[in-house]
Amino acid sequence: ILPDPEYRVFLQRFGEVGQRTFSSSHDRALHDCIHALSVVKEDPLATPAQHAAAEAALAALLATATAPSEAALLSRLHWWTVEYGLVGTPSDYRIYGAGLLSSLGEGEACHAPSVRKLPLGASCLDVDYDITRPQPRLFVARDFAQLSDVLESVAARFAQRRGGALGLATALASGEVATLALDSGAHATGIVASAPALGGTPALVTLAGRCALSFEGEHLLGATPPGAPLDLVVALGPLEGGASPHDGRALRRFLHPAPRSRWDLRFASGLRISGEPRAEIVRRERTLALSLADAEAWLGERRIDLGPIAVALGERVDSVFAGAADPAYWPESAFPGKTTPPPRSRPASDARLVALYRDALRLWERPDSPDLLPGFTRIAGELRAHYPQDWLLRWNLLESLRKLDAGVVLATMLRDDLLAVEASTPGDAATKAPIARGLRYLGFEPAGSTSLASSSLRASPAGRQPKPGGSP
């Protein structure tokens, strides 16, 4: 469905919003913990103690959860749409979520009356999900156009849209590199270290780490080579007397031109910044920033030593978003030398099963060879003797025989073995869906039938050769 124009617009816009969304240290720790658990669960040689330790670590971390971050909320929207979404109405819907489409079991189980179908809205952000269990509820979009509407209503809550005190508080809590989009058109990038307020309004923002100042995509100061390390603060609000800090005439009242005099900026909020002048950065007749030496600031009665620093000026912060305004802010990084996920260790029995898959594939690559039927028979015998629960290779062999219109006796044995595997599989119909659907696809009778006689081995449509070891 990716070529669908409305769905494509939604996914692209989702990426744009997600790129600017703040995560939290808890998000990052949770990601690492789930990754570690996944590695253990996929390792056939992992011990029960390793499983228990990984599960316990995840449970302990989940117990410490605080208010969800922007990234956590957006991941919920992704889960209930891109991964587990339905479209239509709660009583007449279609599956479009990739997680449902790629899971025969969950694609079957989601139709159960016990799974609640709710109209999609921004309220889905209030519902968390558990990736280890089938979902007890799903959300139904009216159509793909509604997905974009919901996304925009969700994005309207985030710092990238709201800016101001909420945006600064979000960036401060995250600890990530952030960009402050000022009303002047300037972008200040760095890690928000503090954002004290005067009179309930943010007055001075201190940025840490690799800082940069840019304007309309052009770096003016800071992080990109050959930019020098930059200490950067953002002074907010109108000047003393109410004039805009971008008003050159009003600003020059505070910038004394006499040699060796200090610049002394005073703001209506009560903020005061003083320092030895270095440079004034002006774009489009707007003063964006001042470079000062030996600077100091006062927040009411509180004095702060700033040292050599650049002071970006703005009446307000229109947007605060994660990441840098200019991609060149980030240095190039080498690909990691370590393979992720790590190579799996397999028991000898698994190695032999993989070899059987490869044998079947080699035989199928020469379908006219007299060795094919004896080879398939040998593989089916090994499966009976040593791998009674493996269904996929049996299904591949059966599909191959179906396409060749050959091997009725062997096909009967494989069909009966598949029915036996299905009968011995614990769980409900959803758990057994791969085998039942596979047999229906090949045109055999439903599970429970005991004879192949009424299902002749007609050849499937030409041009579709199965690949043993792949998915049906």
PDB file of C-alpha atoms in Angstrom, residues 40 44-55:
ATOM      1  CA  VAL A  40      18.591 -13.627  24.325  1.00  0.00           C
ATOM      2  CA  PRO A  44      18.894 -21.093  20.770  1.00  0.00           C
ATOM      3  CA  LEU A  45      21.662 -21.733  23.307  1.00  0.00           C
ATOM      4  CA  ALA A  46      20.503 -19.123  25.853  1.00  0.00           C
ATOM      5  CA  THR A  47      19.843 -20.626  29.279  1.00  0.00           C
ATOM      6  CA  PRO A  48      16.632 -20.250  31.315  1.00  0.00           C
ATOM      7  CA  ALA A  49      18.602 -18.120  33.759  1.00  0.00           C
ATOM      8  CA  GLN A  50      19.582 -15.711  30.963  1.00  0.00           C
ATOM      9  CA  HIS A  51      15.958 -15.502  29.828  1.00  0.00           C
ATOM     10  CA  ALA A  52      14.788 -14.798  33.375  1.00  0.00           C
ATOM     11  CA  ALA A  53      17.456 -12.130  33.952  1.00  0.00           C
ATOM     12  CA  ALA A  54      16.587 -10.297  30.704  1.00  0.00           C
ATOM     13  CA  GLU A  55      12.851 -10.438  31.480  1.00  0.00           C
TER      14      GLU A  55
END
